[in-house]
Amino acid sequence: MQIPTELLAKIDEAISHYPVSKRSASLPLLHLFQEQFGYISDESIAWIADKLGLEQINILELVTFYPMFRREPAGKVHIRVCRTLSCALAGADDLKTKLSEATGIHCSKHHEGFSHPPEVSPDGQFSIESVECLASCGSGPVMMINDDFYEAVAPETIQEILSKYK
Amino acid sequence: MSTEATTPKPVELVNVQIDGVWYQFPKGTKVIEACSQAGKFIPRYCYHPRLSTPGNCRMCMVELGMPKMGPDRKPELGPDGKPIHNWIPRPQISCAQEVSEGLGVRTDSKMVQDARKGVLEFLLINHPLDCPICDQAGECRLQEFSYDFGPAKTRFLEHKVKKPKRIQIGPRITLDDERCILCSRCVRFMREVAKDDVIGIVNRGSYSTITCHPNKTLDSNYSLNTVDICPVGALTSTDFRFKMRVWFLKETKSFCTSCATGCNTVIGARENLMYRQTPRENNDVNESWMCDYGRLNFHYLNSPDRLLAPVAKGVNEPDWTAALTATASALKSLPPSEVALIASGKMTNEELFLAAGLTQALGIMLHDIVPHTDAGDDILLSTDRNPNTAGAKLLGLCDANAGSKLPAIADGIRGGTIKGLVILGEDATALGLAESELRKLEVLVTTAMLPNLTTASAGYVLPGSGFAEKRGSMVNKSGRLQRLNRAIQAPGLARDDWEILTGLTEAITGTSLGLATIEDVFKAMSAATPALTGLSLSKIGDLGVQLPIA
Ligand code: SF4
Ligand code: SF4
Ligand code: FES
């Protein structure tokens, strides 16, 4: 697996924070990999395990435990819609449906379950997933597009917002 | 070594009240163990005394009370002169807690009963309840604790979470993830004891699933121990699964004879068939474990190819007396210098003692055992795959360098100077002799359980018994004397090997050895062997005896 030099530097820096047990660097490394590659491949799992002197199953446990880690690539633009109670009451479901229509993503209901890959538009530009609370319950429905935060999203504004990411 | 270093430190005892009665326990004792010692069994899933203690299942909850301190920071005493307790208002797990001075424990209060009911209700929420077809039935802790402590009704109306079933997680293990209660014993065993960290828990919450990394399998030589410690029917032995309901098995204490370690075991048999063997705790030998290779190395006992009747002069001779007489006169027809004897490190001490007697009766000078070695590990498995090399040395069948005389014996047979061979429980082709060379022997006598190239060439074949079919003793690699007990009978006319050897020796000498039982053989052996002085088969006990040999 090819690891860019800057990433390697960041990895070694992260590991240096845990002189007692390299194992503790597992999560920081997973974040670095997801940032770099957009998801955690099986190859990445093997690489990290090897780097930290662990078994692959030790890393796989973490990747599957935390919902923020993906094992499949997402779209270039990744949309997270909060589905927790206040946002749900404020129309999050409707928002997600409208976003899917606008981005051409076919959103099947069964993908609301556990540990399913995010749904990606046919052109690979957008992906969408429901997430738990984004910590702005008073201004639902709330969503994040990549690292940008949007509150009280009105369905009419969707096209305008998305146009920034096309 | 100075005497100071050898005197053990006095154990510090602490006073603990369990269900109203005061006891003393050594400091460091886990509360769960203290309760067991006081006769109060605490249900548990994740706790195993030989593994780390994660405290994850919550099955072992009790009520704990700390001694109530007065203003003088001394415990306040009740009318009985014992400390009064401040009870913690929530149940606490007893597996991770050590006893402390004045601690109070309630193992059966309303709070504890409710806690157990609650834990069991949660454990059964997603459990498939496929008990009727589950191979763990009869030894399932989930069934047992639900029966003893669980709520009698379900309140759960939702759909259960579906998980993988009938997964071949390794070559010898079948996994049913829906039955798993996520105690993590298997994960910890593989990590801490087998040192092969291949299984883990993926996903989260009620979706949590025991699995092996997709690129790996659970194929460690110790994998089947996870089946023993799995409290439910999640991990099952592919070999034993669905062969027999466990409550029909008659259990016999024994030990494994597949290497020089001699792991203590329990044999499960029914109607003269051996179905399984599982490890039996012995802190001086195998703790609570055994290896898969040894565990599964018994199916040959049930083989349809077993030798069922003696052969003399190349033909079946169902009459043992006639067979032994014919064998004896064939052996006597040769001068002692032309006869060699090869015994086996798989024979019991009693058999080896009698084999030594046979060499004396015939005047044989050339004798040895066949070493069997293979890769060992630093867990249990020994490189010496003979279970009783130490016994063979002790009883003089071989010298310190077992097998050193075999080349001379093989050369003698090839060169024609050896015309007679007695080979006990071994295959002579293992010495590098071809079948045609064996056929050159004038007299070839062998004891055996299964046909091999030697029995095919031998004029005299005396069918013997396997380790589960006889009583007797062996000495393991660290000099521990251990005892085999009979779990099943040998098939057909096959005999206990000590009887064969006694009969043959008596047929040769024409005088009785005065040995009516295996106990008599042991007595004669211990009288002639200083290291065994004062011992008897019954004195060996279930856990064996350390002999004064290195
Ligand atoms: S498979 Fe058995 S031992 Fe392993 S976690 Fe599940 S219940 Fe426990
Ligand atoms: S380590 Fe040796 S004695 Fe123990 S189970 Fe394995 S083969 Fe048998
Ligand atoms: S046995 Fe104590 S928490 Fe599992």
XYZ file of C-alpha atoms and ligand atoms in Angstrom:
736
model
C 0.000 0.000 0.000
C 1.351 3.416 -1.019
C 1.323 5.894 1.846
C 2.149 9.505 0.899
C 5.120 10.918 2.799
C 3.139 13.675 4.541
C 0.614 11.103 5.757
C 3.424 8.922 7.017
C 4.816 11.870 8.949
C 1.403 12.531 10.508
C 1.049 8.859 11.388
C 4.401 8.729 13.150
C 3.585 11.958 14.948
C 0.252 10.504 16.123
C 1.923 7.345 17.376
C 4.479 9.374 19.325
C 1.633 10.608 21.556
C 1.209 7.114 22.995
C 4.552 5.981 24.346
C 2.995 3.383 26.666
C 0.779 1.542 24.211
C 0.921 1.987 20.475
C -2.511 0.388 20.369
C -4.002 3.670 21.585
C -2.976 5.258 18.290
C -5.489 3.077 16.415
C -8.274 5.665 16.389
C -6.104 8.662 15.410
C -4.648 6.590 12.573
C -8.090 5.570 11.347
C -9.114 9.231 11.229
C -5.992 10.095 9.244
C -6.681 7.312 6.763
C -10.300 8.280 6.287
C -9.269 11.904 5.764
C -6.689 10.873 3.196
C -8.521 8.157 1.262
C -12.157 8.967 2.022
C -12.751 5.538 3.552
C -10.993 2.686 5.337
C -10.118 -0.098 2.925
C -9.212 -3.633 3.982
C -5.711 -2.794 2.846
C -5.654 0.177 5.211
C -6.796 -2.049 8.074
C -3.966 -4.451 7.353
C -1.450 -1.624 7.086
C -2.512 -0.020 10.380
C -2.515 -3.356 12.211
C 0.944 -4.070 10.940
C 2.200 -0.619 11.845
C 0.898 -0.911 15.412
C 1.900 -4.517 15.910
C -1.719 -5.623 16.213
C -3.901 -8.222 14.581
C -6.216 -7.035 11.803
C -9.247 -8.074 13.832
C -8.300 -5.482 16.477
C -8.629 -2.702 13.898
C -11.670 -4.201 12.225
C -13.461 -4.133 15.596
C -12.930 -0.364 15.837
C -13.870 0.382 12.252
C -17.155 -1.485 12.605
C -17.897 -0.100 16.063
C -17.740 3.595 15.154
C -20.360 4.729 12.632
C -18.188 7.604 11.397
C -15.761 5.173 9.761
C -16.659 4.018 6.279
C -15.414 0.848 4.644
C -16.601 1.930 1.190
C -15.872 5.171 -0.656
C -18.429 7.987 -0.282
C -19.159 10.620 -2.933
C -16.828 13.613 -3.435
C -19.400 15.607 -1.496
C -20.750 13.822 1.539
C -24.032 14.922 3.082
C -25.038 13.989 6.605
C -28.610 14.599 7.659
C -29.444 14.449 11.342
C -32.227 12.014 12.103
C -32.434 12.411 15.867
C -35.740 13.420 17.427
C -35.807 17.246 17.129
C -34.625 17.189 13.534
C -36.983 14.342 12.733
C -39.858 16.485 14.069
C -38.608 19.436 12.060
C -38.765 17.480 8.784
C -35.399 15.721 8.449
C -36.919 12.782 6.604
C -38.455 15.031 4.010
C -35.192 16.941 3.716
C -33.279 13.754 3.061
C -35.732 12.641 0.395
C -35.476 16.020 -1.352
C -31.681 15.975 -1.161
C -31.641 12.512 -2.676
C -33.867 13.597 -5.530
C -31.760 16.669 -6.179
C -28.519 14.668 -6.264
C -29.872 11.663 -8.129
C -29.266 9.292 -5.248
C -31.589 6.347 -4.985
C -32.316 6.124 -1.288
C -33.658 2.773 -0.214
C -35.256 2.502 3.193
C -33.279 -0.556 4.262
C -30.148 1.494 4.216
C -31.282 3.142 7.410
C -30.057 0.126 9.370
C -26.752 -0.701 10.885
C -23.353 -0.468 9.196
C -24.457 -0.041 5.618
C -22.338 1.837 3.111
C -23.426 5.431 2.337
C -25.619 5.824 -0.759
C -23.746 7.408 -3.648
C -25.111 9.188 -6.728
C -24.411 7.459 -10.068
C -21.819 10.098 -11.031
C -19.995 9.601 -7.732
C -20.318 13.301 -6.890
C -22.668 13.078 -3.908
C -23.377 10.669 -1.126
C -25.848 10.877 1.700
C -26.370 9.272 5.069
C -28.510 9.757 8.144
C -26.563 10.448 11.296
C -27.319 10.950 14.940
C -27.487 14.371 16.637
C -25.316 17.106 15.116
C -25.739 19.196 18.260
C -28.064 21.939 17.160
C -31.427 20.646 18.266
C -33.055 24.062 18.429
C -32.568 24.785 14.739
C -33.555 21.601 12.929
C -33.480 20.167 10.433
C -29.725 20.220 10.480
C -27.239 18.822 8.016
C -23.544 18.846 7.213
C -22.106 18.944 3.732
C -18.506 17.852 4.008
C -17.390 20.047 6.914
C -19.942 22.820 6.385
C -22.828 23.064 8.798
C -26.380 24.018 7.710
C -29.194 24.748 10.149
C -32.952 25.080 9.670
C -32.612 23.928 6.095
C -35.715 24.836 4.081
C -36.371 22.426 1.171
C -36.580 25.410 -1.286
C -32.957 26.326 -0.574
C -31.543 22.884 -1.363
C -30.730 23.581 -5.008
C -28.955 26.783 -4.154
C -26.895 25.118 -1.433
C -25.987 22.159 -3.623
C -24.928 24.345 -6.505
C -21.908 25.377 -4.432
C -20.679 21.767 -4.536
C -21.292 20.803 -8.151
C 18.941 -21.087 48.712
C 18.466 -19.413 52.070
C 15.670 -20.594 54.323
C 14.258 -17.087 54.372
C 13.492 -17.187 50.666
C 11.723 -20.538 50.928
C 9.479 -19.671 53.870
C 6.232 -18.481 52.317
C 4.929 -15.131 53.524
C 2.026 -15.598 55.918
C -1.214 -14.999 54.043
C -3.098 -12.008 55.299
C -6.697 -12.914 56.073
C -9.634 -10.532 56.016
C -13.051 -10.938 57.649
C -15.982 -10.990 55.263
C -19.653 -11.450 55.971
C -21.559 -13.457 53.377
C -25.326 -13.701 53.810
C -25.000 -12.969 57.497
C -22.204 -15.431 58.277
C -18.616 -14.292 58.914
C -15.714 -15.989 57.100
C -12.025 -15.360 56.612
C -10.415 -15.220 53.173
C -6.900 -14.464 52.012
C -6.477 -10.919 50.810
C -6.782 -10.686 47.036
C -9.570 -13.289 46.807
C -12.259 -12.229 44.348
C -15.680 -11.793 45.945
C -17.148 -14.294 43.463
C -14.603 -16.909 44.601
C -15.132 -16.126 48.270
C -18.873 -16.679 47.806
C -18.238 -20.004 46.059
C -15.980 -21.097 48.894
C -18.726 -20.190 51.326
C -21.069 -22.432 49.371
C -22.948 -19.602 47.656
C -22.617 -20.094 43.931
C -22.778 -16.871 41.968
C -23.885 -17.196 38.332
C -21.324 -15.851 35.862
C -20.662 -15.699 32.127
C -17.646 -13.560 31.367
C -15.622 -14.414 34.457
C -13.121 -17.243 34.090
C -10.465 -17.694 36.770
C -7.721 -18.198 34.168
C -8.569 -15.203 32.002
C -8.592 -11.454 32.536
C -11.723 -10.024 34.141
C -13.598 -7.576 31.921
C -16.762 -7.510 34.059
C -18.943 -7.199 30.975
C -21.828 -9.640 31.437
C -23.213 -8.341 34.767
C -24.522 -11.794 35.644
C -22.549 -11.982 38.872
C -24.115 -9.065 40.700
C -24.444 -9.080 44.478
C -25.109 -6.480 47.129
C -22.007 -5.155 48.830
C -21.787 -3.399 52.183
C -18.852 -1.432 53.566
C -18.261 -1.371 57.299
C -19.948 1.675 58.810
C -17.352 3.987 60.352
C -17.952 5.900 63.576
C -16.694 9.432 64.243
C -13.456 7.863 65.523
C -12.924 6.249 62.096
C -13.371 2.851 63.676
C -16.043 0.437 62.434
C -19.264 0.655 64.420
C -20.062 -2.684 65.960
C -23.462 -4.327 66.199
C -24.828 -6.292 69.156
C -22.850 -9.343 67.967
C -19.622 -7.363 68.223
C -19.209 -7.425 64.438
C -19.148 -4.399 62.116
C -22.422 -2.916 60.906
C -22.634 -2.349 57.149
C -23.508 0.549 54.929
C -25.045 -1.232 51.969
C -24.320 0.230 48.538
C -27.765 1.037 47.105
C -27.051 -0.567 43.712
C -25.980 -4.133 42.893
C -22.270 -4.598 42.213
C -20.378 -7.177 40.136
C -18.560 -9.699 42.298
C -16.042 -10.993 39.726
C -13.897 -7.859 39.568
C -14.084 -7.001 43.273
C -11.592 -8.278 45.830
C -12.536 -8.961 49.424
C -11.653 -6.280 51.987
C -11.735 -6.140 55.769
C -15.283 -6.050 57.105
C -16.934 -6.360 53.682
C -20.541 -7.541 53.657
C -22.047 -9.510 50.769
C -25.640 -10.438 50.104
C -25.947 -13.053 47.415
C -29.675 -13.648 47.396
C -31.482 -10.459 48.394
C -34.429 -9.061 46.466
C -32.089 -6.587 44.784
C -29.787 -9.375 43.639
C -32.655 -11.503 42.399
C -34.052 -8.570 40.432
C -30.650 -7.781 38.982
C -30.251 -11.364 37.777
C -33.725 -11.371 36.267
C -32.957 -8.129 34.469
C -29.659 -9.347 33.050
C -31.196 -12.594 31.851
C -34.130 -10.788 30.277
C -31.704 -8.683 28.241
C -29.627 -11.698 27.282
C -32.677 -13.493 25.924
C -34.018 -10.503 23.971
C -32.220 -11.417 20.775
C -31.453 -15.010 21.620
C -32.946 -17.391 19.037
C -34.168 -19.847 21.717
C -33.368 -22.746 19.435
C -32.700 -24.924 22.462
C -34.387 -28.038 21.034
C -31.779 -28.323 18.287
C -28.861 -26.763 20.146
C -25.881 -28.958 20.811
C -25.100 -27.139 24.045
C -28.272 -28.438 25.674
C -27.392 -30.127 28.924
C -24.384 -27.911 29.535
C -25.714 -24.464 28.595
C -25.320 -21.803 31.264
C -27.921 -19.615 29.589
C -30.495 -22.357 30.008
C -29.356 -23.173 33.517
C -29.277 -19.623 34.836
C -32.533 -18.731 33.094
C -34.085 -21.728 34.780
C -32.584 -20.899 38.174
C -32.722 -17.127 38.244
C -34.510 -15.802 35.168
C -37.915 -14.193 34.678
C -40.509 -16.714 33.592
C -42.137 -14.506 30.961
C -41.023 -12.490 27.986
C -42.145 -8.934 27.358
C -40.378 -8.650 24.044
C -42.598 -8.240 20.992
C -40.173 -6.791 18.445
C -38.245 -8.669 15.784
C -35.032 -10.282 16.919
C -31.735 -9.229 15.386
C -30.568 -11.761 12.813
C -26.958 -12.839 12.788
C -24.810 -15.396 10.966
C -25.451 -19.039 11.818
C -23.530 -22.270 11.148
C -20.307 -20.422 10.350
C -17.169 -22.537 9.946
C -15.056 -20.106 11.913
C -12.197 -22.574 11.877
C -11.493 -26.098 10.692
C -12.810 -27.594 13.916
C -15.368 -25.066 15.123
C -18.877 -24.114 14.066
C -20.197 -20.751 15.227
C -23.790 -19.655 15.741
C -23.655 -15.902 16.319
C -27.294 -15.583 17.334
C -26.641 -17.719 20.397
C -23.577 -15.737 21.476
C -24.038 -13.672 24.608
C -20.854 -11.650 23.969
C -19.083 -12.659 27.149
C -15.760 -12.396 25.226
C -14.265 -15.455 26.902
C -13.293 -16.882 23.518
C -11.630 -13.632 22.464
C -9.667 -13.437 25.694
C -8.660 -17.088 25.569
C -7.254 -16.733 22.080
C -5.449 -13.534 23.001
C -4.180 -14.451 26.453
C -3.643 -18.207 26.418
C -3.419 -19.388 22.820
C -1.542 -16.184 21.831
C -3.330 -16.123 18.496
C -5.557 -13.072 18.548
C -7.778 -13.891 15.568
C -11.310 -13.456 16.860
C -13.037 -10.287 17.920
C -16.370 -8.566 18.238
C -17.378 -6.439 15.272
C -20.270 -3.972 15.016
C -21.995 -2.504 18.026
C -24.850 -2.814 20.473
C -27.294 -5.591 19.726
C -25.602 -6.065 16.350
C -22.313 -7.030 17.983
C -21.018 -10.182 16.346
C -18.204 -12.554 17.178
C -16.114 -13.143 14.101
C -12.724 -14.063 12.816
C -10.934 -11.576 10.600
C -11.990 -12.453 7.022
C -8.380 -13.214 6.079
C -7.886 -15.574 8.991
C -9.449 -18.647 10.507
C -9.667 -19.881 14.041
C -7.253 -22.710 13.386
C -4.983 -22.616 16.419
C -4.115 -25.997 17.877
C -5.902 -24.768 21.019
C -9.096 -23.570 19.322
C -11.401 -26.186 20.834
C -10.858 -24.794 24.323
C -13.054 -21.893 23.242
C -15.863 -24.417 22.803
C -15.365 -25.595 26.395
C -15.447 -22.112 27.880
C -18.229 -20.726 25.679
C -21.108 -20.721 28.161
C -23.719 -21.148 25.436
C -24.101 -23.026 22.163
C -22.391 -20.362 20.054
C -19.065 -22.130 19.610
C -19.486 -25.841 19.065
C -17.068 -28.591 18.152
C -17.606 -29.618 14.548
C -16.340 -33.059 15.466
C -18.713 -33.667 18.381
C -21.714 -31.600 17.317
C -24.929 -33.593 16.982
C -23.190 -36.863 17.724
C -24.666 -37.373 21.184
C -26.758 -35.548 23.758
C -24.339 -34.828 26.546
C -26.551 -36.139 29.319
C -26.219 -39.638 27.883
C -22.437 -39.551 28.155
C -20.790 -41.522 30.909
C -17.833 -39.518 32.145
C -14.512 -41.074 33.058
C -11.471 -39.220 34.362
C -8.396 -39.882 32.297
C -5.537 -38.081 30.602
C -4.446 -37.494 27.038
C -1.840 -39.917 25.734
C -0.890 -38.081 22.577
C 2.227 -36.410 23.966
C 4.466 -36.382 27.017
C 2.501 -33.589 28.710
C -0.428 -35.813 29.646
C -3.197 -33.230 29.891
C -5.895 -34.350 32.305
C -9.201 -35.130 30.652
C -12.726 -36.347 31.029
C -13.779 -38.966 28.498
C -17.417 -38.949 27.400
C -18.607 -42.364 26.259
C -21.879 -44.151 25.684
C -22.618 -47.782 24.922
C -18.964 -48.603 24.481
C -18.263 -45.767 22.056
C -16.029 -42.844 22.956
C -17.542 -39.562 21.764
C -15.267 -36.878 23.080
C -12.663 -35.890 25.607
C -12.494 -32.526 27.290
C -9.794 -31.010 29.495
C -9.975 -31.489 33.249
C -8.387 -28.933 35.543
C -4.972 -29.809 36.919
C -2.834 -26.888 38.009
C 0.321 -28.979 37.875
C -0.172 -30.180 34.325
C -2.556 -28.444 31.962
C -4.439 -25.816 34.000
C -7.849 -26.001 32.267
C -6.756 -26.607 28.681
C -5.681 -29.188 26.151
C -4.625 -29.066 22.525
C -6.915 -29.911 19.603
C -4.548 -32.522 18.225
C -4.632 -34.535 21.438
C -8.324 -33.960 22.023
C -9.362 -35.351 18.662
C -6.828 -38.170 18.549
C -9.166 -40.933 19.694
C -11.366 -41.822 16.739
C -9.089 -44.733 15.913
C -10.528 -46.472 18.986
C -13.897 -46.630 17.258
C -12.395 -47.729 13.943
C -14.108 -50.599 12.111
C -10.610 -51.875 11.280
C -9.762 -52.763 14.875
C -8.036 -56.122 15.268
C -10.550 -58.382 16.955
C -8.863 -61.759 17.391
C -5.342 -63.118 17.876
C -3.334 -64.542 15.012
C -0.872 -67.397 15.538
C 1.288 -69.038 12.870
C -0.273 -66.653 10.387
C -3.878 -67.750 10.914
C -6.709 -66.501 13.155
C -6.652 -68.222 16.508
C -9.661 -67.150 18.579
C -8.466 -69.160 21.569
C -6.138 -66.854 23.496
C -4.460 -69.666 25.446
C -3.627 -71.507 22.250
C -2.409 -68.300 20.624
C -0.145 -67.422 23.550
C 1.227 -70.955 23.818
C 2.056 -70.996 20.119
C 3.686 -67.572 20.384
C 5.728 -68.643 23.396
C 7.063 -71.805 21.761
C 7.934 -69.913 18.570
C 9.932 -67.409 20.608
C 11.623 -70.116 22.658
C 12.744 -71.900 19.498
C 15.279 -69.143 18.887
C 18.416 -68.491 20.950
C 17.995 -65.284 23.080
C 20.827 -63.551 21.234
C 18.795 -63.738 18.018
C 15.692 -62.085 19.449
C 15.060 -58.367 20.018
C 12.158 -56.573 21.673
C 10.802 -53.170 20.769
C 8.382 -51.682 23.249
C 6.439 -48.455 22.967
C 6.488 -45.179 24.829
C 2.710 -45.334 24.522
C 2.526 -48.339 26.864
C 1.546 -47.949 30.496
C 4.067 -48.471 33.270
C 2.414 -51.765 34.146
C 2.784 -52.992 30.576
C 6.374 -51.784 30.373
C 7.160 -53.529 33.654
C 5.732 -56.761 32.263
C 7.586 -56.242 28.963
C 10.800 -55.937 30.961
C 9.833 -59.214 32.654
C 9.320 -60.756 29.222
C 12.818 -59.767 28.117
C 14.161 -61.464 31.240
C 12.071 -64.581 30.679
C 13.434 -64.878 27.154
C 16.924 -63.631 28.007
C 16.662 -60.838 25.426
C 19.458 -58.278 25.695
C 18.522 -56.000 22.821
C 15.479 -53.869 23.558
C 14.356 -50.289 23.150
C 11.357 -48.069 22.515
C 10.536 -46.087 19.385
C 10.806 -42.322 19.887
C 8.092 -40.248 18.238
C 8.813 -36.562 17.982
C 7.181 -33.695 16.207
C 6.953 -29.939 16.587
C 5.889 -28.819 20.053
C 4.990 -25.398 21.407
C 5.528 -23.498 24.614
C 1.929 -23.809 25.729
C 1.306 -27.515 26.330
C 2.243 -29.646 23.366
C 5.499 -31.516 23.865
C 7.915 -32.467 21.098
C 7.899 -35.940 22.623
C 4.724 -37.529 21.264
C 5.169 -40.597 23.439
C 3.138 -40.171 26.626
C 5.363 -42.434 28.702
C 8.990 -42.085 27.652
C 9.788 -41.321 31.282
C 8.137 -44.578 32.372
C 10.055 -46.576 29.775
C 13.302 -45.116 31.096
C 12.283 -45.689 34.694
C 11.423 -49.318 34.025
C 14.554 -49.963 32.017
C 13.065 -50.631 28.581
C 15.367 -48.053 27.072
C 18.380 -46.115 28.233
C 18.555 -42.359 28.747
C 18.822 -41.971 25.000
C 15.566 -43.607 23.900
C 15.764 -45.232 20.480
C 19.562 -45.487 20.406
C 19.494 -49.253 19.936
C 17.001 -49.230 17.087
C 19.611 -48.958 14.307
C 21.394 -52.006 15.716
C 18.115 -53.916 15.796
C 17.282 -52.886 12.223
C 20.778 -53.848 11.036
C 20.497 -57.187 12.811
C 17.237 -57.929 11.047
C 18.647 -56.916 7.673
C 21.856 -58.877 8.217
C 20.029 -61.939 9.475
C 21.626 -62.016 12.932
C 18.257 -61.191 14.471
C 15.684 -63.800 13.572
C 12.963 -63.016 16.065
C 11.307 -59.719 16.962
C 8.711 -58.853 19.575
C 7.269 -55.454 18.775
C 4.703 -54.011 21.152
C 2.281 -51.411 19.850
C 4.666 -50.052 17.223
C 5.103 -50.472 13.495
C 8.518 -51.887 12.614
C 8.525 -50.145 9.257
C 9.050 -46.948 11.256
C 12.637 -48.198 11.783
C 13.211 -47.954 8.070
C 12.680 -51.675 7.526
C 10.870 -52.715 4.379
C 8.011 -55.158 4.566
C 10.139 -57.675 2.663
C 12.862 -57.370 5.293
C 10.318 -57.985 8.047
C 9.193 -61.100 6.247
C 12.744 -62.465 6.562
C 12.224 -62.777 10.317
C 11.545 -66.297 11.461
C 9.356 -65.131 14.331
C 7.572 -61.784 14.347
C 5.281 -61.154 17.309
C 3.317 -57.934 17.668
C 0.633 -56.429 19.854
C -1.511 -53.934 18.000
C -4.897 -52.265 17.839
C -5.055 -51.553 14.131
C -3.634 -53.275 11.075
C -0.319 -51.931 9.819
C 2.585 -53.235 7.758
C 3.967 -55.086 10.773
C 0.730 -56.906 11.543
C 0.519 -57.780 7.861
C 3.927 -59.470 8.036
C 3.673 -60.931 11.536
C 2.943 -64.574 12.193
C 1.754 -63.700 15.687
C -0.600 -60.784 16.215
C -2.033 -60.158 19.667
C -4.814 -57.517 19.615
C -4.531 -55.039 22.483
C -6.407 -52.103 24.003
C -6.386 -48.315 23.614
C -5.920 -45.687 26.313
C -9.646 -45.373 27.002
C -10.071 -49.119 27.254
C -7.728 -49.870 30.084
C -6.418 -48.914 33.479
C -2.809 -48.215 34.213
C -0.343 -45.439 34.848
C 2.172 -43.357 32.945
C 4.823 -40.803 33.833
C 4.707 -37.492 31.994
C 7.639 -35.350 30.914
C 7.933 -33.642 34.298
C 7.915 -36.893 36.240
C 4.267 -36.858 37.223
C 2.664 -40.267 37.661
C -0.890 -40.239 36.277
C -3.660 -42.775 35.998
C -5.811 -44.001 33.127
C -9.289 -45.289 33.901
C -11.349 -47.536 31.700
C -14.139 -45.708 29.885
C -15.045 -48.375 27.328
C -14.293 -52.057 26.684
C -11.910 -53.184 23.964
C -13.765 -54.636 20.970
C -14.041 -58.306 20.059
C -11.483 -60.569 21.648
C -8.928 -57.773 22.025
C -7.424 -57.821 25.505
C -5.916 -55.513 28.013
C -2.196 -55.457 27.174
C -1.108 -56.305 30.709
C -3.058 -59.553 30.430
C -1.445 -60.373 27.087
C 2.049 -59.774 28.437
C 1.368 -61.697 31.640
C -0.079 -64.616 29.667
C 2.826 -64.673 27.239
C 5.449 -64.572 29.994
C 3.683 -67.339 31.886
C 3.460 -69.438 28.711
C 7.205 -69.000 28.245
C 8.277 -69.761 31.813
C 5.547 -72.199 32.635
C 5.066 -70.579 36.039
C 2.376 -68.234 37.247
C 3.332 -64.618 37.905
C 0.568 -64.468 40.515
C -0.953 -61.359 38.959
C -4.737 -61.416 39.026
C -5.490 -57.720 38.648
C -3.832 -54.545 37.426
C -3.439 -53.566 41.079
C -1.292 -56.668 41.576
C 0.887 -55.613 38.662
C 1.334 -52.162 40.140
C 2.213 -53.677 43.500
C 4.864 -55.932 41.957
C 6.186 -53.009 39.938
C 6.408 -50.613 42.875
C 8.185 -53.296 44.941
C 10.820 -53.550 42.212
C 11.081 -49.827 41.416
C 12.414 -47.482 44.129
C 10.814 -44.372 42.595
C 7.388 -45.989 42.985
C 7.800 -47.213 46.551
C 4.723 -46.898 48.679
C 2.421 -46.084 45.783
C -0.588 -47.934 44.454
C -2.970 -47.243 41.599
C -5.547 -45.817 43.986
C -2.979 -43.601 45.701
C -2.226 -41.895 42.394
C -5.614 -40.225 42.606
C -7.271 -38.105 39.960
C -4.561 -35.450 39.865
C -1.489 -37.672 39.818
C 1.599 -37.801 42.004
C 4.964 -36.138 41.443
C 7.709 -38.778 41.424
C 11.158 -38.117 42.885
C 12.765 -38.249 39.433
C 14.060 -35.386 37.359
S -18.937 -17.098 21.288
Fe -19.306 -17.931 23.336
S -17.392 -17.498 24.443
Fe -17.388 -16.206 22.642
S -18.277 -14.272 23.323
Fe -19.953 -15.501 22.475
S -20.823 -16.564 24.233
Fe -18.818 -15.801 24.862
S -0.590 -31.081 24.821
Fe -0.101 -33.256 24.641
S -1.123 -34.229 26.379
Fe -2.009 -32.196 26.115
S -3.799 -32.510 24.814
Fe -2.098 -31.997 23.467
S -1.225 -33.961 22.852
Fe -2.527 -34.353 24.636
S -19.075 -12.595 35.619
Fe -18.946 -10.690 36.609
S -19.518 -9.298 35.077
Fe -19.473 -11.203 34.015
